[in-house]
Structure formats: structure tokens, C-alpha cells
Coordinates of C-alpha atoms in Angstrom, one line a residue:
X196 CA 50.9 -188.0 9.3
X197 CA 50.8 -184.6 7.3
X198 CA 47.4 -183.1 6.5
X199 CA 46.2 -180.8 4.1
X200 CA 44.2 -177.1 5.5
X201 CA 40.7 -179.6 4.3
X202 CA 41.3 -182.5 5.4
X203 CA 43.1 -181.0 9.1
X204 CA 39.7 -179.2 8.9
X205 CA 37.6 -182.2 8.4
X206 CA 40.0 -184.1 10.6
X207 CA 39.2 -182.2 13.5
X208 CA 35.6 -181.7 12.6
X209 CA 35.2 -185.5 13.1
X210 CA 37.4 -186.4 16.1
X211 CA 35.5 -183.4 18.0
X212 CA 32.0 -184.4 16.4
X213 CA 33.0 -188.0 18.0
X214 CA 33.8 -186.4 21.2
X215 CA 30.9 -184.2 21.6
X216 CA 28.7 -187.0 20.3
X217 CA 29.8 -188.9 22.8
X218 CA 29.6 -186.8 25.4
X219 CA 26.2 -185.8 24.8
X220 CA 24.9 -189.1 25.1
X221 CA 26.9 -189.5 28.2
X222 CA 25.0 -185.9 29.2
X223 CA 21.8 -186.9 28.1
X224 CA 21.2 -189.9 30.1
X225 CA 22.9 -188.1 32.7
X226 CA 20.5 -185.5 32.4
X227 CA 17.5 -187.1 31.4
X228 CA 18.2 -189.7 35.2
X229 CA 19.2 -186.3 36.9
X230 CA 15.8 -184.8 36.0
X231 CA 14.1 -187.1 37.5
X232 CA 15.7 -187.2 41.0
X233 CA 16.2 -184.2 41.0
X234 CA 13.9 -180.7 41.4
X235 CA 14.2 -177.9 39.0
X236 CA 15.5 -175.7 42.4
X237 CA 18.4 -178.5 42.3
X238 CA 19.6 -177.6 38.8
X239 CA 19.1 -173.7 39.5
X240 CA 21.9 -174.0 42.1
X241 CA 24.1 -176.1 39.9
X242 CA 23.3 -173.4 37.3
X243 CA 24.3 -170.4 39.3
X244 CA 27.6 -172.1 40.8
X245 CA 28.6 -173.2 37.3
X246 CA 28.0 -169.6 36.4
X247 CA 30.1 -168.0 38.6
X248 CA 32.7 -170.6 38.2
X249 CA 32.8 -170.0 34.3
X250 CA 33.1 -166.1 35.2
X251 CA 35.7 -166.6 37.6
X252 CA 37.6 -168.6 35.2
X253 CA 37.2 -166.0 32.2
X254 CA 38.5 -163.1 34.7
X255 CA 42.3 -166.0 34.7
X256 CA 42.0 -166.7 31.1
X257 CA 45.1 -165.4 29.3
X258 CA 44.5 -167.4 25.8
X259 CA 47.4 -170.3 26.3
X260 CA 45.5 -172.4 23.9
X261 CA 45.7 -169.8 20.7
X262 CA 49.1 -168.9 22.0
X263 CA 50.1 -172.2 21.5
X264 CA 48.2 -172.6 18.5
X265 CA 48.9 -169.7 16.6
X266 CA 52.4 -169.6 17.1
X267 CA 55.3 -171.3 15.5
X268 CA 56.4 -174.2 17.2
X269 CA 57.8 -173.4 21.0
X270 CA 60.4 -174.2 22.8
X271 CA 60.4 -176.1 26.1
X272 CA 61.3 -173.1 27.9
X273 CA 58.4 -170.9 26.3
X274 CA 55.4 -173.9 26.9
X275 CA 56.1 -173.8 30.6
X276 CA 56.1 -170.2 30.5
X277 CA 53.0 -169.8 29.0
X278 CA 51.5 -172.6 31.6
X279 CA 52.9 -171.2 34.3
X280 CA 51.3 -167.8 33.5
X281 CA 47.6 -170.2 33.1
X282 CA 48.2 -171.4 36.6
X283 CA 49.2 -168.7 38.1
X284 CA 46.2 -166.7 37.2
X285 CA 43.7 -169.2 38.0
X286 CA 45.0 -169.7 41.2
X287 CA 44.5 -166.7 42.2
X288 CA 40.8 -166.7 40.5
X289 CA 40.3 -169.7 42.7
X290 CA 41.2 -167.8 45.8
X291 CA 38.8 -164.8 44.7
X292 CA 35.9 -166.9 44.5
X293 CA 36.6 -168.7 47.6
X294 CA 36.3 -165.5 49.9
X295 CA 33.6 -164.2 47.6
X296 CA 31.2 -167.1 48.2
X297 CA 29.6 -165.3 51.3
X298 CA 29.3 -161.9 48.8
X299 CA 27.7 -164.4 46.0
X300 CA 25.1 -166.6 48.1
X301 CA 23.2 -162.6 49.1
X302 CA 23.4 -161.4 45.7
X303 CA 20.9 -165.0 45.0
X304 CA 19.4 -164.3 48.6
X305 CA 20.3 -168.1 48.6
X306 CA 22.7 -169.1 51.5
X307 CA 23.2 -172.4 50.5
X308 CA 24.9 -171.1 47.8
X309 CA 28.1 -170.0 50.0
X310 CA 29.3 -173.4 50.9
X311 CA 28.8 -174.3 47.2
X312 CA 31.1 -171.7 45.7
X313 CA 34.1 -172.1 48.4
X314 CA 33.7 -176.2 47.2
X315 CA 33.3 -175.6 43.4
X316 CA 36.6 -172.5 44.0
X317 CA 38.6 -175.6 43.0
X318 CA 37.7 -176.2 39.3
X319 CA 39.7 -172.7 38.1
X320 CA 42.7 -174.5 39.9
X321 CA 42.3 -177.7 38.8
X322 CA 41.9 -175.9 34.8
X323 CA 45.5 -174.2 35.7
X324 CA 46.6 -177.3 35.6
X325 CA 45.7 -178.4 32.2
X326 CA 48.5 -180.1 29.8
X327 CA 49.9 -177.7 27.8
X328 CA 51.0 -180.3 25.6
X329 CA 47.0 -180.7 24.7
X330 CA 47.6 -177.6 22.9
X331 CA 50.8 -178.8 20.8
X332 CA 48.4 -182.0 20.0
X333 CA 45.6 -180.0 18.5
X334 CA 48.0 -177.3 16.6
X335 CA 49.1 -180.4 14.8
X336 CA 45.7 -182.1 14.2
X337 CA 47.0 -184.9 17.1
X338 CA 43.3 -185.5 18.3
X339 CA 42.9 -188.9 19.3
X340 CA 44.1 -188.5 22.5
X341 CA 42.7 -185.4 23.0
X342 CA 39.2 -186.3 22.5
X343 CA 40.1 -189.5 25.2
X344 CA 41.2 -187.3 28.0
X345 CA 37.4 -185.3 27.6
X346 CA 35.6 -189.0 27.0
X347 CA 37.1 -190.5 30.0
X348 CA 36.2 -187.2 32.1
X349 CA 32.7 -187.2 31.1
X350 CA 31.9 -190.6 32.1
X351 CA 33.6 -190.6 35.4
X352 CA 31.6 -187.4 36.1
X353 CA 28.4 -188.7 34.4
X354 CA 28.7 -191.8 36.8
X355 CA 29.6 -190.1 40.1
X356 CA 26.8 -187.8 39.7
X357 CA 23.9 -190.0 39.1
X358 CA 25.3 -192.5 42.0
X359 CA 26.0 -189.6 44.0
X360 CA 22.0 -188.3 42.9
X361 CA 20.6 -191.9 44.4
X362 CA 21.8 -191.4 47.5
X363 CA 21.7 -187.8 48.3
X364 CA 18.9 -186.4 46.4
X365 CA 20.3 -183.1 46.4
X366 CA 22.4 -180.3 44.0
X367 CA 25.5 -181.6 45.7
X368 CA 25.6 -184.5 43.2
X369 CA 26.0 -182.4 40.2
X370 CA 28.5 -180.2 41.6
X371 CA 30.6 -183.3 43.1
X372 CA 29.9 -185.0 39.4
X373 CA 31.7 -181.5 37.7
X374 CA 34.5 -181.6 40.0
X375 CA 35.2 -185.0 39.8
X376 CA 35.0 -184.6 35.7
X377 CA 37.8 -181.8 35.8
X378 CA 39.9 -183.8 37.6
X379 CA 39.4 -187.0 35.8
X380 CA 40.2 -184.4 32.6
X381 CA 43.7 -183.1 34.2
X382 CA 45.1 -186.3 35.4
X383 CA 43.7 -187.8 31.7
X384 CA 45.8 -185.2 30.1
X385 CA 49.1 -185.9 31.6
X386 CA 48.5 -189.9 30.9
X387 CA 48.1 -189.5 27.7
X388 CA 50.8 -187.1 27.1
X389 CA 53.3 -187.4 29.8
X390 CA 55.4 -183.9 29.8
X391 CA 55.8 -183.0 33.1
X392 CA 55.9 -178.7 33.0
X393 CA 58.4 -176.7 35.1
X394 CA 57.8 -173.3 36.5
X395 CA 58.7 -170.8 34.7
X396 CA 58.3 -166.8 34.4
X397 CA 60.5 -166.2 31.8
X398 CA 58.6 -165.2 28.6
X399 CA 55.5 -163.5 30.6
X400 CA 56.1 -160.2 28.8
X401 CA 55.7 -161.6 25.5
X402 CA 53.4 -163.8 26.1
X403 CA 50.9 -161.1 28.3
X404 CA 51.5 -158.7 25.0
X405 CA 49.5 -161.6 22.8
X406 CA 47.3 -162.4 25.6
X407 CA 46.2 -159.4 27.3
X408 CA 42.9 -158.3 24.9
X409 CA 41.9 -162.4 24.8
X410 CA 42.2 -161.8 28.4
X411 CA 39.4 -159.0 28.4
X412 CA 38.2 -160.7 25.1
X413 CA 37.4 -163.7 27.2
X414 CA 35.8 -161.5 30.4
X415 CA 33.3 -159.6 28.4
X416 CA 32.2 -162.2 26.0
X417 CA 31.6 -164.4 28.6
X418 CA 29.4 -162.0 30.9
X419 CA 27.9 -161.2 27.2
X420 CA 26.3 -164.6 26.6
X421 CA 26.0 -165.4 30.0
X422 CA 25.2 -162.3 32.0
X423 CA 21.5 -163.7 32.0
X424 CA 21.9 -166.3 34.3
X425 CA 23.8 -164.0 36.9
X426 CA 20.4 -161.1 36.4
X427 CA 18.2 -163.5 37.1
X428 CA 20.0 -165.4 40.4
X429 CA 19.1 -161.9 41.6
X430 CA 15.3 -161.5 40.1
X431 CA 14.2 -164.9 39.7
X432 CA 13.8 -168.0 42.9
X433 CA 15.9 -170.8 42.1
X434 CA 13.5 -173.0 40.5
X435 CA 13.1 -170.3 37.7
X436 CA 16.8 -170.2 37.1
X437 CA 16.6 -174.1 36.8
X438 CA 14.1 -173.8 34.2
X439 CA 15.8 -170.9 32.5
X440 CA 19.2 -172.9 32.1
X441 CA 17.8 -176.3 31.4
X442 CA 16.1 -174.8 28.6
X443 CA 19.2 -172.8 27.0
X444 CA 21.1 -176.2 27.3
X445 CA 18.6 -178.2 25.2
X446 CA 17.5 -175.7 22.9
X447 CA 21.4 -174.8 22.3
X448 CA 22.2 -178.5 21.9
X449 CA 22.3 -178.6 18.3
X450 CA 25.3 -175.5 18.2
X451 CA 27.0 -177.3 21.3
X452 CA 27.5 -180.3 19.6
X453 CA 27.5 -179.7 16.2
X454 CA 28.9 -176.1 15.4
X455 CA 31.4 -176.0 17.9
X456 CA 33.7 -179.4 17.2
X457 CA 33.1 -178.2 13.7
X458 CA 34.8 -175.0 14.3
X459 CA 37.5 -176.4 16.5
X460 CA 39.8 -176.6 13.7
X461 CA 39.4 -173.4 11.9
X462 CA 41.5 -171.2 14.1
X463 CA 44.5 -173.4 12.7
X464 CA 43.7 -173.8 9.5
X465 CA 42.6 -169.7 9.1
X466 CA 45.9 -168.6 11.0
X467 CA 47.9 -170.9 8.7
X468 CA 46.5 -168.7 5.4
X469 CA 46.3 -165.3 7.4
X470 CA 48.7 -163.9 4.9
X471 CA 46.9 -165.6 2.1
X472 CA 44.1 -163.1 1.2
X473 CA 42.2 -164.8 -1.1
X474 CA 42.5 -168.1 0.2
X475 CA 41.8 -166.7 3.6
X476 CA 38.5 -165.6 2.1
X477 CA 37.9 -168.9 0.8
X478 CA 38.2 -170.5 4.0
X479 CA 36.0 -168.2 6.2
X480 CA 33.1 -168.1 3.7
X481 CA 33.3 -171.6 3.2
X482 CA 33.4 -172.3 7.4
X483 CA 30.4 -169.5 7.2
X484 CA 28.4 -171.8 4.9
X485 CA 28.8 -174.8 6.6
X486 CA 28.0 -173.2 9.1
X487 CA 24.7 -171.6 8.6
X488 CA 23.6 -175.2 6.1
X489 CA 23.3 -176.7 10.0
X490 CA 22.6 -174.3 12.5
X491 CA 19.7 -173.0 10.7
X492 CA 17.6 -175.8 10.3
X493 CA 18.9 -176.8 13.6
X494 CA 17.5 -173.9 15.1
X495 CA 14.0 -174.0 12.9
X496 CA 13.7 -177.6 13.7
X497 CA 13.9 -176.8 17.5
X498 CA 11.4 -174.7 17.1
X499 CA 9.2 -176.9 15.8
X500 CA 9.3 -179.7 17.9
X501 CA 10.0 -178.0 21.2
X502 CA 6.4 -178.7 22.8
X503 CA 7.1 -182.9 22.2
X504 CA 10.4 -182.3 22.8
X505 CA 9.8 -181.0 26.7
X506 CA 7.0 -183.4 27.3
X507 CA 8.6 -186.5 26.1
X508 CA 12.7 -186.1 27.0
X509 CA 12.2 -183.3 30.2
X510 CA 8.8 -184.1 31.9
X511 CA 5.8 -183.1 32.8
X512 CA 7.7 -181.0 35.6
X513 CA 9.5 -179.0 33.1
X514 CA 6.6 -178.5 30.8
X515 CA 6.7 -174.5 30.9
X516 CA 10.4 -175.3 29.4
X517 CA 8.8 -175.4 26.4
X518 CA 8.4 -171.8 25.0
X519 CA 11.5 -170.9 26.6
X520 CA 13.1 -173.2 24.3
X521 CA 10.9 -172.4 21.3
X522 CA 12.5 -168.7 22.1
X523 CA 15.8 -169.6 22.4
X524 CA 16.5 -171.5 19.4
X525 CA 17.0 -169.0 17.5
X526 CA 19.7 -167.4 19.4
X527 CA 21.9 -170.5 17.9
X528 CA 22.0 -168.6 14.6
X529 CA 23.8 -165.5 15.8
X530 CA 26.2 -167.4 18.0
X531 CA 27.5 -169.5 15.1
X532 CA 28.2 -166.4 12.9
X533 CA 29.6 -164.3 16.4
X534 CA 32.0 -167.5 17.0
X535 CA 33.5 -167.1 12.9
X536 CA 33.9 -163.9 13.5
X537 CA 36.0 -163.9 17.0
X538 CA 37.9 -166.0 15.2
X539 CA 38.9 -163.8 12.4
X540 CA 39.3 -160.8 14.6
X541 CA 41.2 -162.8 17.2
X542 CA 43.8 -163.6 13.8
X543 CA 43.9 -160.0 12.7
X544 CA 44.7 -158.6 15.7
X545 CA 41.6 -156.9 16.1
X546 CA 40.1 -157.5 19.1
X547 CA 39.2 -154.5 20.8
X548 CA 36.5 -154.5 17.7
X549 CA 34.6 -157.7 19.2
X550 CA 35.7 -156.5 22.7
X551 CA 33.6 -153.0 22.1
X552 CA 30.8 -155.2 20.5
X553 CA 30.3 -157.3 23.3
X554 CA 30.1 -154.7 25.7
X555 CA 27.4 -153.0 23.4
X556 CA 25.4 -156.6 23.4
X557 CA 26.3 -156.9 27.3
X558 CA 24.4 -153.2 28.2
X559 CA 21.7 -153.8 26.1
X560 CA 21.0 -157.0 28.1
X561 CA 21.2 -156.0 31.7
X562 CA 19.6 -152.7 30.9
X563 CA 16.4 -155.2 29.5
X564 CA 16.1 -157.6 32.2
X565 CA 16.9 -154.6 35.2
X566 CA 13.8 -152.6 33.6
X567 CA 11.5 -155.6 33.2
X568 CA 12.7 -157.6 36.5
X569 CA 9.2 -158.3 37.1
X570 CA 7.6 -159.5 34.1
X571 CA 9.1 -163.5 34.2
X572 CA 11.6 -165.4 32.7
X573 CA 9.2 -165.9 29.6
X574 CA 9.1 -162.5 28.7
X575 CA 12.7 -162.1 29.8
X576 CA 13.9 -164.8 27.2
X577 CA 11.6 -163.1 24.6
X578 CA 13.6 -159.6 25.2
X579 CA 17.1 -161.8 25.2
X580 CA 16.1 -163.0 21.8
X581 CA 15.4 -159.3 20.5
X582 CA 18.9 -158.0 21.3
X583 CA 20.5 -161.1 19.8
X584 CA 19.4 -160.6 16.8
X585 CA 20.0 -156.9 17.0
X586 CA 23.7 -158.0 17.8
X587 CA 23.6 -160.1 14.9
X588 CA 22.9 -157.4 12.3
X589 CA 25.6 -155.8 14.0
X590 CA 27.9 -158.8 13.3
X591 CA 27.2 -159.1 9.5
X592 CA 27.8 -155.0 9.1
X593 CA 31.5 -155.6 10.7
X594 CA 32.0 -158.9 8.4
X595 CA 31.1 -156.7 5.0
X596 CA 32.6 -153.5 6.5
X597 CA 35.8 -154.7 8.5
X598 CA 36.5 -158.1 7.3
X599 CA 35.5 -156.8 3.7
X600 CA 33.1 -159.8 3.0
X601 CA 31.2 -159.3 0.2
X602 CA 27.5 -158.1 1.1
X603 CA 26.1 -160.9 -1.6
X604 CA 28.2 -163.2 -0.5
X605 CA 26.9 -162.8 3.5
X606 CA 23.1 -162.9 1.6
X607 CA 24.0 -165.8 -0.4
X608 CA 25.3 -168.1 2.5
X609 CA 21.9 -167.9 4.3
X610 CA 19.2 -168.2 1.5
X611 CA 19.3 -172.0 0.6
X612 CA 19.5 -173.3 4.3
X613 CA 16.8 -170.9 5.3
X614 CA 14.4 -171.1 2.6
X615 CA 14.9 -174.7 3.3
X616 CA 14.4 -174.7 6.9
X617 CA 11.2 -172.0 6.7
X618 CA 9.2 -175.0 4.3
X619 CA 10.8 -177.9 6.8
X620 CA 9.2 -176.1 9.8
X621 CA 6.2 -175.4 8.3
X622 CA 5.4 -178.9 7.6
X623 CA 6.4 -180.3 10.4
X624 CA 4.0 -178.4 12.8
X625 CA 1.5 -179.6 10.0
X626 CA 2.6 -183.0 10.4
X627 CA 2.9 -183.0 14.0
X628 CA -0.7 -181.7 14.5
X629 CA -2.4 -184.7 12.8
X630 CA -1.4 -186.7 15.8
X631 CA -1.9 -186.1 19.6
X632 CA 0.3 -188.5 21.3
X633 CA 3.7 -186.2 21.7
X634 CA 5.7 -189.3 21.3
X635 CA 4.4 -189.9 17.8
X636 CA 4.8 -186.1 17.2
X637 CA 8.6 -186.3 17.6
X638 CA 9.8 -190.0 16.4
X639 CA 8.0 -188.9 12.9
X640 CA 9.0 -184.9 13.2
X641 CA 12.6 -185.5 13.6
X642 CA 13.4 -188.0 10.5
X643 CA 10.8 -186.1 8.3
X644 CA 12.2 -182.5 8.8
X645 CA 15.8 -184.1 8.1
X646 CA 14.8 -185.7 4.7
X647 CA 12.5 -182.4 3.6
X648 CA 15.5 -180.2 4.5
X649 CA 18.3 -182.4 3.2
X650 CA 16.1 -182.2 -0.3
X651 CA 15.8 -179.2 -0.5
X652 CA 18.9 -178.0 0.5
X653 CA 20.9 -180.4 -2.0
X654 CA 18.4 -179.3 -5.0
X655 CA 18.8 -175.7 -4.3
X656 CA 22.6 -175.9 -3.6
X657 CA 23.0 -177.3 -6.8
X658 CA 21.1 -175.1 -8.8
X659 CA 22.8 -172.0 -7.5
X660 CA 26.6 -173.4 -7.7
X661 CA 27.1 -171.2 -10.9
X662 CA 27.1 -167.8 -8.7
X663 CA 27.7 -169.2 -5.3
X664 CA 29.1 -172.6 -5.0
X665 CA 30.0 -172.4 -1.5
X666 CA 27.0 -174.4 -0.7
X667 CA 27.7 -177.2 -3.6
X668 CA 31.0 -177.3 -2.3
X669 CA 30.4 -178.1 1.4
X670 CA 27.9 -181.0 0.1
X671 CA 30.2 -182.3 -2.4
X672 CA 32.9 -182.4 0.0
X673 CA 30.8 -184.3 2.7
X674 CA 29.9 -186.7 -0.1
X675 CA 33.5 -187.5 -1.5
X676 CA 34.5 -188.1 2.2
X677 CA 31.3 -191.3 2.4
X678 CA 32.3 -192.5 -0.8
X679 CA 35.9 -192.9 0.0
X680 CA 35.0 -194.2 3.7
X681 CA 32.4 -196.3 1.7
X682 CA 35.0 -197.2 -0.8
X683 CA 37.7 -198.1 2.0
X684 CA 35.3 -200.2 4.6
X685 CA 34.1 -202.0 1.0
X686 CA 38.3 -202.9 0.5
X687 CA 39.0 -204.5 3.6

């Protein structure tokens, strides 16, 4: 089945919102059963391995997806090329951070943390082994089977880990719960799309020309948003790193599992209209305002409700969670507009741009929590919050000065969602104070702030669709889709 640039858009939008949806409720009670075997210390170690797995990873990634994706369609000989080169790299990263665990466990002055790095060492191995024929799938809007291979991961690692969590009581059942997910995930991927790859070398020059900058692309922007969690395995005990990364995860659910499948699409559907100019425009301000019409109030609404929000769903063991994810909210905001952008850059072939950028976010972060080591994770989050939004005046002066977006048009795409969100968040901290039971505070907080939002948002899109009907358009596109869902489920 042929798609249009839309409807591949939306088409991927939905499969990945289905995915992630599910996944997150797989997570959530995961979580939310996790939390309470489990000790914030626990979730500090499977935060720091995780960490260093993810950097070890990033140091092997040589872009195979957006190779695959961006170019015209391969032959056999090229897609085991370009795998090969993926597992070749990563097995090497796994061997790194095997004989690096001993290095890794003193820089956390944690020694436990040794035998957990030369286990988890496997995951950057077991990712080498990824289908490449995923790839192909997604290049062609094929997502069905995509989105199976990640459901029937997360549940077998979902279900190990809290059976694993009963019996053990320890951090060993999440780590045993990720490994057993990437595995499931590999194996799922070669089921579902059975092309057994072959070894090959032959196209490496070509293929390291296009992936050499998303090689250091992927290093630096990694350390970048996560070089946080790596400061404070050094600064902070494990309990405060626990805190510190249970707190990001919840208070960046909304862009996890709402902005990112939404986005999964658009580096096809830009690089297919990257000679287009004007329709290029059309599709990066219009992925910019759909954007920014979730994120914000997303990000607003955390805010809001983040004091009900720890009590009822983390615990009263977690409770000074709370303004560390009323400070990190926010941060939601510039990763959504930062992720656009990579995009776009990634397409034009400008990535030293965003390479140089993330370096200048990177220094400003380590040279913050190195000077104020000593002052907590509160005040530490506070800083982090600072220099994001720092780094995201940075990112709209390189979309109107390098991309050549219009400066009224960046203005334009954020007024209606956050003049929206500032009266939504308002209210609901006045609603939510009338009652002190936090339960109450958050079953009537959550559906209010939706309806106040979606009201206003809808009114204001509409009255501003004569000079900027981006906003219009996003709602009138979500709309046609119900009705002709509605229309179709009302036919048969």
C-alpha cells in the first residue's frame, strides 16, 4: 500500500503512538511494582549502568538506520555492508566496556558496579545485531511488525524483571529485565522479517563517508543530554542518582511517548522533499507546530500536578521527587524543538552545526555541576534547567539564521499552545488547592487541564488561521482523520 508524505506521516505517528502507548503501560506498572520492592539506591545503579551502556553504544553508532532510510533503495550487497559495519563497531564497544567496568565502578566509588557493567557489556552486542531489514520496513512506512518486535520485548522484559524483583530484592532484576528485553527485541526482529545478513565489508568507505559526523553526532549529543547522570555517579550517593533519574523519566514522559513516535516519521517524509524548498518549509513548520501544540502544555501540566503526581503514582519514599520533576518539565520544550532540528541538519548535511552546539550545551553543563558539586541534586536540576533553556535560544537563532525560518513564523508556532497552557496551569493549581486529598488533586487536575487547554487552544487556533494556519491545520487534520475513522467503524 502506497502513502502519501501526510498520511506516511500520520501513519507512523499512530503505529509508534500505539507502541509507545503500549509500552508505557507495560513500564508503568513495571515501574510503579518496581518502586515498591525496590529502594531508590536500587534504581541509582540501574541508572548509572544504563548510562554507561547508552554512552558505550553512542561511541559504535555509525547511523545504519538514516543510512538506510535516506537512501534510495539498496541492494543486498550494500544492507549487509552497512550491518556489518553496525556490528562490527558495537562489538568492539562491548569489549571496551567490559575491561572498563573495574575503571567505571571508582569513578561511582561504588564497587558493585563492576560486575554490573562486564554483565550489562552485552546489550551494545546484542544491538549489532539488530535487523537491518527493520530499517527497509520503516523507510517504507511497513510498521506493523516493527512496532511487534518492540511490544513483545517490553513485556518479556517487564515480566522477568518484576518476577526476577520478588525473589531477589535487588538492582540485578532490572538489569536482567533490560537484557532479557534486547534480546527478546533481536530474535523478534529476525521472526518477523526473516533475511538472514551476510558479512560483508565491501561498501564501508561509502557508507563511513555518510556516517562518520552521525557517528560524533550521536557521541556528543548523547553525553549532552545525558552527561548529568555520569556528574553526579561521581558527586551524588546512589540513592540521589535514583531519585535524580526516576524523576527525569516521569517528568519527560509526556516527550517520550508522545513527541518522539510523532517524530519517527519525519526524517522520511523531510528527506523525500529535501529538494523541495517550499514544501520542505511546509513540512518542518508544520512538524514544529504540532509539536510545540503538545509538548507545551505537556510540560505546564507537569508542572502543575507534580506534587500529587509523586505522592500518589511514586510514594511516599520518593516524595523529594517532586520538585525535581516540577524542574525538569520544562526541559521537554527544548528537546522537542532540538530533535526537529537534528533532523533538518542531519538532511542538509550539516552536522558539524549541531555537533559544535552540543559541545557548547555539553561545557556549560559539566562546568555547572563541577563548580556547585556540593549544593544537591535540587539545586543541580535548577542550574540544568538554566542552560537548557539558554541552549534553546540558541536553537531558534540557528532555525531563523541557518535553516532561514521565518522569525514570525518561530513566534507564531509557540503563542497559542502557550498562552493556552499559562491559563491551564494557573487554574489547575487553583483547582487543585481547594482539595487536600492528593488523589482528588490529580483524578480532577488531569481531565480539567485537558478540556481548558483543548478550548482554548482550538478557539485561538482558529481565530489566528488567516496569518498563521499552521495551528488550524494540525487540528483540522486530527479531526478529518476521527471523522473518517468514525465514518469507517459507523460502515461496517
Amino acid at each position: 500500500m502506497q502513502f502519501t508524505d501526510n498520511e506516511g506521516l500520520f501513519h507512523s505517528a499512530k503505529w509508534a503512538l500505539i507502541a509507545n502507548w503500549y509500552g508505557r503501560l507495560i513500564g508503568i506498572v513495571n515501574t510503579l511494582v518496581l518502586l515498591k520492592l525496590l529502594t531508590p539506591a536500587d534504581f541509582g545503579v540501574a541508572a548509572l549502568s544504563t548510562f554507561f551502556v547508552s554512552m558505550f553504544v553512542a561511541f559504535s553508532h555509525v547511523g545504519v538506520a538514516h543510512f538506510v532510510i535516506s537512501s534510495d533503495d539498496m541492494t543486498e550487497q550494500e544492507l549487509d555492508s552497512i550491518w556489518t559495519l553496525g556490528l562490527v563497531t558495537k562489538s568492539i564497544t562491548a569489549l571496551c566496556l567490559y575491561f572498563s567496568a573495574e575503571w567505571i565502578a571508582q569513578y561511582v566509588n561504588n564497587p558493585a558496579m563492576s560486575g554490573v557493567i562486564q554483565v550489562v557489556a552485552i546489550i551494545p552486542f546484542l544491538s549489532g545485531l539488530r535487523n537491518v531489514a527493520l530499517d527497509q520496513a520503516e523507510k517504507h512506512y511497513k510498521f506493523k511488525l516493527i512496532i511487534a518486535t518492540t511490544m513483545v520485548a517490553r513485556t518479556a522484559g517487564a515480566i522477568i524483571s518484576i518476577i526476577l524483583a520478588i525473589y531477589l530484592q535487588s538492582y540485578w532484576a532490572l538489569i536482567i529485565g533490560v537484557i532479557a528485553s534486547a534480546t527478546v527485541e533481536t530474535i523478534a526482529g529476525y521472526v518477523f522479517f526473516p533475511r538472514v545478513p551476510r558479512l560483508s565489508c565491501k561498501y564501508w568507505r561509502q557508507q563511513w563517508g555518510f556516517s562518520k559526523w552521525l557517528y560524533i553526532g550521536s557521541i556528543v549529543g548523547y553525553l549532552r543530554s545525558r552527561i548529568d547522570v555520569m556528574l553526579l555517579g561521581n558527586i551524588s550517593d546512589a540513592r540521589g542518582v535514583g531519585l535524580y533519574s526516576i524523576s527525569t523519566e516521569f517528568s519527560w514522559l509526556p516527550f517520550n511517548e508522545l513527541i518522539v513516535p510523532i517524530n519517527r516519521g519525519f526524517f522520511s517524509v523531510a528527506s523525500r522533499n529535501k529538494n523541495d524548498s517550499s514544501e520542505f518549509y511546509n513540512r518542518l513548520i508544520q512538524q514544529l507546530t504540532l509539536n510545540m501544540l503538545i509538548v507545551i502544555p505537556c510540560a505546564f501540566g507537569m508542572m502543575a500536578i507534580s506534587a500529587p503526581f509523586t505522592e500518589v503514582i511514586l510514594g511516599d519514599e520518593w516524595l523529594d521527587a517532586t520538585a525535581l520533576i516540577y524542574t525538569l518539565s520544562p526541559l521537554m520544550i527544548v528537546m522537542s524543538v532540538y530533535g526537529v532540528l537534528s533532523t533538518v541538519l542531519t538532511i542538509k548535511k550539516k552536522m558539524k552545526l549541531i555537533i559544535s552546539s552540543d559541545i557548547l550545551f555539553f561545557s556549560g553543563i559539566v562546568t555547572f555541576f563541577l563548580s556547585y558539586q556540593e549544593a544537591g541534586i535540587h539545586f543541580l536540576a535548577q542550574g540544568r534547567l538554566w542552560i537548557g533553556l539558554l541552549f534553546f535560544s540558541w536553537l531558534v537563532l540557528i532555525f531563523i539564521f541557518v535553516v532561514k525560518m521565518k522569525a514570525s513564523d518561530m513566534v507564531l508556532l509557540f503563542i497559542p499552545p502557550l498562552a493556552a497552557s499559562l491559563v491551564m496551569y494557573i487554574f489547575i493549581l487553583w483547582l487543585i488547592g481547594l482539595f487536600n486529598s492528593s488523589v482528588i488533586q490529580l483524578v480532577i487536575g488531569i481531565p480539567i487541564g485537558i478540556i481548558i487547554y483543548t478550548t482554548l487552544y482550538l478557539l485561538s487556533s482558529y481565530q489566528c488561521r488567516a496569518f498563521y494556519p499552521y495551528h488550524w491545520k494540525c487540528c483540522d487534520f486530527v479531526l478529518n482523520k476521527m471523522r473518517k475513522r468514525h465514518a469507517y467503524e459507523g460502515g461496517t
